[in-house]
Amino acid sequence: MKTLAELEAIRAKTLEKVSLRKDSDDSVRVVVGMATCGIAAGARPVMLKFIEENQKRNLNNVTVSQTGCIGMCRLEPMVDVLVPGKSKVTYVNVNPDMVARIVAEHIVNGQPVAEYTIGAQESK
Amino acid sequence: MMRDLSMHVLDIAQNSIKANANLVIVTFDIANNRFLSFEVKDDGCGMSPELLAQVTDPFTTTRTTRKVGLGIPMLQQSAEMSGGSFRIDSTVEVGTTIQAVFDLKNIDCIPMGEMCDTLLALVILNPDKPDFLFKATSNEATAEFDTRTVRAVLGEVPLNEPDIITWIKESIEEEFKPILEVSFL
């Protein structure tokens, strides 16, 4: 049974981390398209896989959020990765199997996965 | 087309979020292990009678990037295809309620899908607003999850903190999996 007492204990542990992070601005944003088109194309497992990978690697500076339809429905699921000080990278036709590589190479090591980006996919 | 019911639920609840709701209530009612009635009720901006009359038309949408809006018409199609039904009520400034009924034993009914993942996604993608109340009942069991209760414990700690996500995921799965992610055949 999951209890609220357990939640309270987790909160107490987390509180310190949260206040530390407020002062840093190295936060990376992962934005997943979650309109009807994105959801139908499989955005939810992609989004949850990003959360899982971030947890696995203890990446506390990464937030995963959602956006609506930007009009390129045939390329969904689409994911934007925004690293402070770098230009935005858009990944298209993303599936859960591609996520571990994006997290490892792009978010952790700072090298976008060129072959998954919108530029590479569109010139195919 | 949506491949399963869990995708429909995620998609329809997005409408409530866009309608600036404070509370979204998602209810699943399963009768005799066969008929699923699911309802999404919000207290968002609601729709005018004119928009409400057109909203099941695929060529009606509020978005500006495209001329089609398929979420509601596809839900209606999925429900009716299974021999079920669909209804939508809305009042400006009060909110919108969508109800869809499915015959889970009908060969043309799409599968349930990973409903717990949908509920989890709704919570963690909307850490500030709205609040969600999830309820499920079957002949044998009931389940409930309320983000207001979680928020009251967490105070200023956001709902989408990694360790909090794990707790939310496990509570939702513990409550809802035995009712929603079972075989209905």
Tab-separated table of C-alpha atoms in Angstrom:
chain	number	residue	atom	x	y	z
A	1	MET	CA	0.000	0.000	0.000
A	2	LYS	CA	1.317	3.452	-0.945
A	3	THR	CA	0.660	5.791	1.950
A	4	LEU	CA	0.711	9.542	2.430
A	5	ALA	CA	3.230	9.031	5.242
A	6	GLU	CA	5.598	7.582	2.653
A	7	LEU	CA	4.974	10.582	0.414
A	8	GLU	CA	5.724	12.927	3.308
A	9	ALA	CA	9.083	11.165	3.850
A	10	ILE	CA	9.965	11.530	0.143
A	11	ARG	CA	8.974	15.198	0.274
A	12	ALA	CA	11.333	15.857	3.167
A	13	LYS	CA	14.215	14.243	1.251
A	14	THR	CA	13.392	16.127	-1.969
A	15	LEU	CA	12.984	19.566	-0.417
A	16	GLU	CA	16.723	20.178	-0.182
A	17	LYS	CA	17.349	19.244	-3.822
A	18	VAL	CA	14.550	21.534	-5.007
A	19	SER	CA	15.876	24.604	-3.205
A	20	LEU	CA	19.403	23.917	-4.492
A	21	ARG	CA	18.146	23.781	-8.039
A	22	LYS	CA	16.267	27.064	-7.813
A	23	ASP	CA	19.620	28.857	-7.709
A	24	SER	CA	21.130	27.121	-10.738
A	25	ASP	CA	20.147	27.870	-14.326
A	26	ASP	CA	21.651	24.918	-16.156
A	27	SER	CA	18.231	23.373	-16.613
A	28	VAL	CA	17.565	21.421	-19.803
A	29	ARG	CA	14.037	21.314	-21.207
A	30	VAL	CA	12.573	18.415	-23.150
A	31	VAL	CA	9.308	19.357	-24.856
A	32	VAL	CA	7.095	16.637	-26.330
A	33	GLY	CA	4.240	17.372	-28.769
A	34	MET	CA	1.089	16.028	-27.120
A	35	ALA	CA	-1.806	17.168	-29.312
A	36	THR	CA	-4.152	14.618	-30.930
A	37	CYS	CA	-1.627	13.993	-33.706
A	38	GLY	CA	1.279	13.461	-31.302
A	39	ILE	CA	-0.705	11.178	-29.006
A	40	ALA	CA	-2.001	9.078	-31.921
A	41	ALA	CA	1.561	8.719	-33.223
A	42	GLY	CA	2.841	7.477	-29.845
A	43	ALA	CA	4.028	10.526	-27.865
A	44	ARG	CA	3.085	9.177	-24.437
A	45	PRO	CA	5.532	6.237	-24.290
A	46	VAL	CA	8.247	8.564	-25.639
A	47	MET	CA	7.542	11.119	-22.904
A	48	LEU	CA	7.510	8.465	-20.169
A	49	LYS	CA	10.761	7.002	-21.506
A	50	PHE	CA	12.463	10.412	-21.152
A	51	ILE	CA	11.272	10.556	-17.526
A	52	GLU	CA	12.558	7.019	-16.914
A	53	GLU	CA	15.981	7.711	-18.462
A	54	ASN	CA	16.352	10.944	-16.486
A	55	GLN	CA	15.522	9.074	-13.278
A	56	LYS	CA	17.944	6.284	-14.126
A	57	ARG	CA	20.779	8.755	-14.644
A	58	ASN	CA	19.731	10.993	-11.784
A	59	LEU	CA	19.441	14.024	-14.077
A	60	ASN	CA	17.737	16.447	-11.736
A	61	ASN	CA	18.225	19.437	-14.037
A	62	VAL	CA	15.994	18.090	-16.839
A	63	THR	CA	12.301	18.943	-17.038
A	64	VAL	CA	9.955	17.172	-19.431
A	65	SER	CA	6.944	19.172	-20.577
A	66	GLN	CA	4.342	19.138	-23.330
A	67	THR	CA	3.292	21.359	-26.193
A	68	GLY	CA	0.427	21.357	-28.690
A	69	CYS	CA	0.339	20.783	-32.417
A	70	ILE	CA	2.778	22.853	-34.451
A	71	GLY	CA	1.302	21.817	-37.801
A	72	MET	CA	3.766	19.119	-38.867
A	73	CYS	CA	1.635	16.181	-37.802
A	74	ARG	CA	3.245	13.698	-40.200
A	75	LEU	CA	6.540	14.048	-38.304
A	76	GLU	CA	5.074	13.255	-34.871
A	77	PRO	CA	6.097	12.254	-32.279
A	78	MET	CA	8.286	15.367	-32.190
A	79	VAL	CA	10.587	16.293	-29.323
A	80	ASP	CA	12.455	19.574	-28.779
A	81	VAL	CA	15.561	19.536	-26.598
A	82	LEU	CA	16.547	22.943	-25.246
A	83	VAL	CA	19.961	23.252	-23.635
A	84	PRO	CA	20.767	26.727	-22.216
A	85	GLY	CA	23.124	28.657	-24.492
A	86	LYS	CA	22.655	26.226	-27.408
A	87	SER	CA	20.180	26.382	-30.256
A	88	LYS	CA	17.048	24.267	-30.067
A	89	VAL	CA	17.230	20.773	-31.534
A	90	THR	CA	14.068	19.153	-32.922
A	91	TYR	CA	13.836	15.369	-33.163
A	92	VAL	CA	11.119	13.858	-35.356
A	93	ASN	CA	9.400	10.465	-35.696
A	94	VAL	CA	10.745	9.648	-32.257
A	95	ASN	CA	10.089	6.229	-30.740
A	96	PRO	CA	10.949	5.006	-27.225
A	97	ASP	CA	13.994	3.073	-28.504
A	98	MET	CA	15.623	6.341	-29.626
A	99	VAL	CA	15.281	8.044	-26.263
A	100	ALA	CA	18.208	6.456	-24.387
A	101	ARG	CA	20.600	7.654	-27.097
A	102	ILE	CA	19.216	11.185	-27.134
A	103	VAL	CA	19.586	11.397	-23.351
A	104	ALA	CA	23.112	9.927	-23.304
A	105	GLU	CA	24.584	11.719	-26.313
A	106	HIS	CA	22.734	15.017	-26.322
A	107	ILE	CA	21.592	15.808	-22.789
A	108	VAL	CA	24.531	14.249	-20.943
A	109	ASN	CA	27.362	14.717	-23.445
A	110	GLY	CA	26.158	17.755	-25.382
A	111	GLN	CA	26.270	16.137	-28.847
A	112	PRO	CA	22.879	16.155	-30.609
A	113	VAL	CA	22.010	12.886	-32.399
A	114	ALA	CA	22.190	14.300	-35.929
A	115	GLU	CA	20.483	11.395	-37.707
A	116	TYR	CA	17.292	11.757	-35.609
A	117	THR	CA	16.904	15.489	-36.155
A	118	ILE	CA	14.349	17.160	-38.377
A	119	GLY	CA	17.070	18.256	-40.834
A	120	ALA	CA	18.363	14.723	-41.419
A	121	GLN	CA	14.874	13.156	-41.625
A	122	GLU	CA	13.541	15.756	-44.047
A	123	SER	CA	16.450	15.418	-46.501
A	124	LYS	CA	15.958	11.662	-46.779
B	1	MET	CA	-7.300	6.695	-35.508
B	2	MET	CA	-6.474	6.193	-31.865
B	3	ARG	CA	-5.106	2.733	-31.275
B	4	ASP	CA	-6.555	2.315	-27.801
B	5	LEU	CA	-8.813	3.881	-25.190
B	6	SER	CA	-5.920	5.168	-23.089
B	7	MET	CA	-4.848	7.431	-25.960
B	8	HIS	CA	-8.380	8.837	-26.231
B	9	VAL	CA	-8.455	9.636	-22.504
B	10	LEU	CA	-5.119	11.467	-22.665
B	11	ASP	CA	-6.252	13.385	-25.741
B	12	ILE	CA	-9.713	14.357	-24.453
B	13	ALA	CA	-8.314	15.515	-21.104
B	14	GLN	CA	-5.966	17.855	-23.017
B	15	ASN	CA	-9.071	19.769	-24.112
B	16	SER	CA	-9.929	20.427	-20.447
B	17	ILE	CA	-6.407	21.682	-19.824
B	18	LYS	CA	-6.646	24.055	-22.788
B	19	ALA	CA	-10.025	25.213	-21.442
B	20	ASN	CA	-8.104	26.429	-18.383
B	21	ALA	CA	-9.818	24.057	-15.941
B	22	ASN	CA	-8.936	24.015	-12.241
B	23	LEU	CA	-10.237	20.504	-11.662
B	24	VAL	CA	-10.599	17.654	-14.135
B	25	ILE	CA	-12.546	14.600	-12.977
B	26	VAL	CA	-11.953	11.398	-14.950
B	27	THR	CA	-14.310	8.560	-14.080
B	28	PHE	CA	-14.330	4.963	-15.301
B	29	ASP	CA	-17.307	2.772	-14.594
B	30	ILE	CA	-17.169	-0.856	-15.678
B	31	ALA	CA	-20.408	-2.814	-15.433
B	32	ASN	CA	-20.439	-6.624	-15.558
B	33	ASN	CA	-16.869	-6.724	-16.900
B	34	ARG	CA	-18.293	-5.585	-20.227
B	35	PHE	CA	-19.636	-2.023	-20.482
B	36	LEU	CA	-17.205	0.801	-19.858
B	37	SER	CA	-18.566	4.250	-19.320
B	38	PHE	CA	-15.895	6.897	-19.134
B	39	GLU	CA	-16.425	10.533	-18.347
B	40	VAL	CA	-14.203	13.599	-18.363
B	41	LYS	CA	-15.726	16.531	-16.500
B	42	ASP	CA	-13.988	19.880	-16.183
B	43	ASP	CA	-14.691	23.325	-14.773
B	44	GLY	CA	-13.009	25.112	-17.670
B	45	CYS	CA	-14.255	27.887	-19.946
B	46	GLY	CA	-16.986	25.767	-21.576
B	47	MET	CA	-18.374	26.233	-25.079
B	48	SER	CA	-21.097	28.346	-26.618
B	49	PRO	CA	-24.139	26.442	-27.979
B	50	GLU	CA	-22.890	27.292	-31.508
B	51	LEU	CA	-19.434	25.756	-30.965
B	52	LEU	CA	-20.908	22.807	-29.064
B	53	ALA	CA	-23.185	22.014	-32.029
B	54	GLN	CA	-20.181	21.873	-34.365
B	55	VAL	CA	-17.611	20.241	-32.156
B	56	THR	CA	-18.119	16.667	-33.398
B	57	ASP	CA	-17.401	17.867	-36.930
B	58	PRO	CA	-13.779	17.015	-37.849
B	59	PHE	CA	-13.485	20.325	-39.668
B	60	THR	CA	-14.090	22.309	-36.499
B	61	THR	CA	-11.112	23.217	-34.325
B	62	THR	CA	-9.850	25.975	-32.054
B	63	ARG	CA	-6.263	25.437	-33.113
B	64	THR	CA	-4.651	27.799	-35.579
B	65	THR	CA	-1.955	25.558	-37.056
B	66	ARG	CA	-4.333	23.282	-38.950
B	67	LYS	CA	-7.929	23.241	-40.130
B	68	VAL	CA	-8.973	19.913	-38.623
B	69	GLY	CA	-9.796	18.839	-35.076
B	70	LEU	CA	-10.027	15.085	-34.788
B	71	GLY	CA	-9.952	14.350	-31.049
B	72	ILE	CA	-13.683	14.503	-30.317
B	73	PRO	CA	-14.937	13.011	-33.626
B	74	MET	CA	-12.510	10.087	-33.296
B	75	LEU	CA	-13.684	9.360	-29.732
B	76	GLN	CA	-17.281	9.400	-30.928
B	77	GLN	CA	-16.380	7.046	-33.763
B	78	SER	CA	-14.522	4.619	-31.477
B	79	ALA	CA	-17.437	4.511	-29.012
B	80	GLU	CA	-20.146	4.071	-31.639
B	81	MET	CA	-18.089	1.493	-33.535
B	82	SER	CA	-18.203	-0.729	-30.425
B	83	GLY	CA	-21.983	-0.380	-30.144
B	84	GLY	CA	-21.594	2.237	-27.409
B	85	SER	CA	-22.535	5.875	-27.294
B	86	PHE	CA	-21.116	9.368	-26.938
B	87	ARG	CA	-22.385	12.611	-25.481
B	88	ILE	CA	-21.013	16.032	-24.722
B	89	ASP	CA	-22.513	18.808	-22.579
B	90	SER	CA	-21.040	22.227	-22.088
B	91	THR	CA	-21.939	25.562	-20.549
B	92	VAL	CA	-19.898	28.726	-20.941
B	93	GLU	CA	-18.068	29.628	-17.700
B	94	VAL	CA	-19.233	26.377	-16.049
B	95	GLY	CA	-17.389	23.629	-17.896
B	96	THR	CA	-17.649	20.664	-20.199
B	97	THR	CA	-18.535	17.014	-19.628
B	98	ILE	CA	-17.823	14.291	-22.147
B	99	GLN	CA	-19.133	10.784	-21.688
B	100	ALA	CA	-18.377	7.795	-23.881
B	101	VAL	CA	-19.682	4.255	-23.465
B	102	PHE	CA	-17.912	1.219	-24.920
B	103	ASP	CA	-18.906	-2.419	-25.199
B	104	LEU	CA	-15.572	-3.996	-24.311
B	105	LYS	CA	-16.654	-7.412	-25.592
B	106	ASN	CA	-17.563	-6.114	-29.060
B	107	ILE	CA	-15.082	-7.286	-31.690
B	108	ASP	CA	-14.850	-3.731	-33.056
B	109	CYS	CA	-13.997	-2.191	-29.688
B	110	ILE	CA	-10.438	-0.894	-29.486
B	111	PRO	CA	-8.402	-2.237	-26.545
B	112	MET	CA	-8.047	-0.452	-23.206
B	113	GLY	CA	-4.309	0.203	-23.602
B	114	GLU	CA	-2.024	1.368	-20.833
B	115	MET	CA	-4.512	3.489	-18.934
B	116	CYS	CA	-2.275	3.919	-15.869
B	117	ASP	CA	0.401	5.488	-18.101
B	118	THR	CA	-2.201	7.960	-19.354
B	119	LEU	CA	-3.227	8.930	-15.813
B	120	LEU	CA	0.430	9.308	-14.796
B	121	ALA	CA	1.201	11.395	-17.894
B	122	LEU	CA	-1.694	13.755	-17.134
B	123	VAL	CA	-0.429	14.385	-13.611
B	124	ILE	CA	3.257	14.871	-14.351
B	125	LEU	CA	2.754	16.973	-17.477
B	126	ASN	CA	0.554	19.402	-15.556
B	127	PRO	CA	2.401	19.899	-12.279
B	128	ASP	CA	0.840	23.283	-11.433
B	129	LYS	CA	-2.682	23.182	-12.777
B	130	PRO	CA	-5.269	21.659	-13.069
B	131	ASP	CA	-5.926	19.211	-10.245
B	132	PHE	CA	-7.067	15.744	-11.254
B	133	LEU	CA	-9.491	13.396	-9.587
B	134	PHE	CA	-9.417	9.876	-11.044
B	135	LYS	CA	-12.086	7.359	-10.080
B	136	ALA	CA	-12.779	3.825	-11.238
B	137	THR	CA	-15.392	1.301	-10.237
B	138	SER	CA	-16.167	-2.218	-11.324
B	139	ASN	CA	-18.537	-4.815	-9.902
B	140	GLU	CA	-15.786	-5.900	-7.495
B	141	ALA	CA	-13.616	-2.892	-6.676
B	142	THR	CA	-13.194	0.879	-6.541
B	143	ALA	CA	-10.131	3.070	-6.996
B	144	GLU	CA	-9.415	6.726	-6.454
B	145	PHE	CA	-6.504	9.142	-6.880
B	146	ASP	CA	-6.685	12.860	-6.134
B	147	THR	CA	-3.841	15.289	-6.837
B	148	ARG	CA	-5.302	17.718	-4.269
B	149	THR	CA	-4.458	15.239	-1.511
B	150	VAL	CA	-0.925	14.810	-2.898
B	151	ARG	CA	-0.438	18.562	-3.256
B	152	ALA	CA	-1.557	19.148	0.340
B	153	VAL	CA	1.265	16.876	1.553
B	154	LEU	CA	3.896	18.195	-0.868
B	155	GLY	CA	3.548	21.921	-0.197
B	156	GLU	CA	6.073	23.716	-2.417
B	157	VAL	CA	7.649	20.517	-3.783
B	158	PRO	CA	6.432	20.074	-7.393
B	159	LEU	CA	4.463	16.997	-8.468
B	160	ASN	CA	6.991	16.240	-11.209
B	161	GLU	CA	10.051	15.731	-8.991
B	162	PRO	CA	11.656	12.387	-9.943
B	163	ASP	CA	11.089	10.696	-6.547
B	164	ILE	CA	7.544	12.035	-6.326
B	165	ILE	CA	6.801	10.713	-9.844
B	166	THR	CA	7.795	7.237	-8.690
B	167	TRP	CA	5.397	7.424	-5.740
B	168	ILE	CA	2.554	8.713	-7.950
B	169	LYS	CA	3.190	6.014	-10.568
B	170	GLU	CA	3.119	3.256	-7.970
B	171	SER	CA	-0.029	4.572	-6.264
B	172	ILE	CA	-1.908	4.914	-9.546
B	173	GLU	CA	-0.865	1.425	-10.671
B	174	GLU	CA	-1.738	-0.125	-7.332
B	175	GLU	CA	-5.229	1.393	-7.387
B	176	PHE	CA	-6.220	1.316	-11.052
B	177	LYS	CA	-4.391	-1.599	-12.697
B	178	PRO	CA	-6.594	-4.299	-11.112
B	179	ILE	CA	-9.702	-2.558	-12.484
B	180	LEU	CA	-8.609	-1.131	-15.835
B	181	GLU	CA	-5.737	-3.247	-17.123
B	182	VAL	CA	-7.295	-6.693	-17.033
B	183	SER	CA	-8.789	-8.943	-19.698
B	184	PHE	CA	-12.384	-8.147	-20.592
B	185	LEU	CA	-12.804	-10.993	-23.052
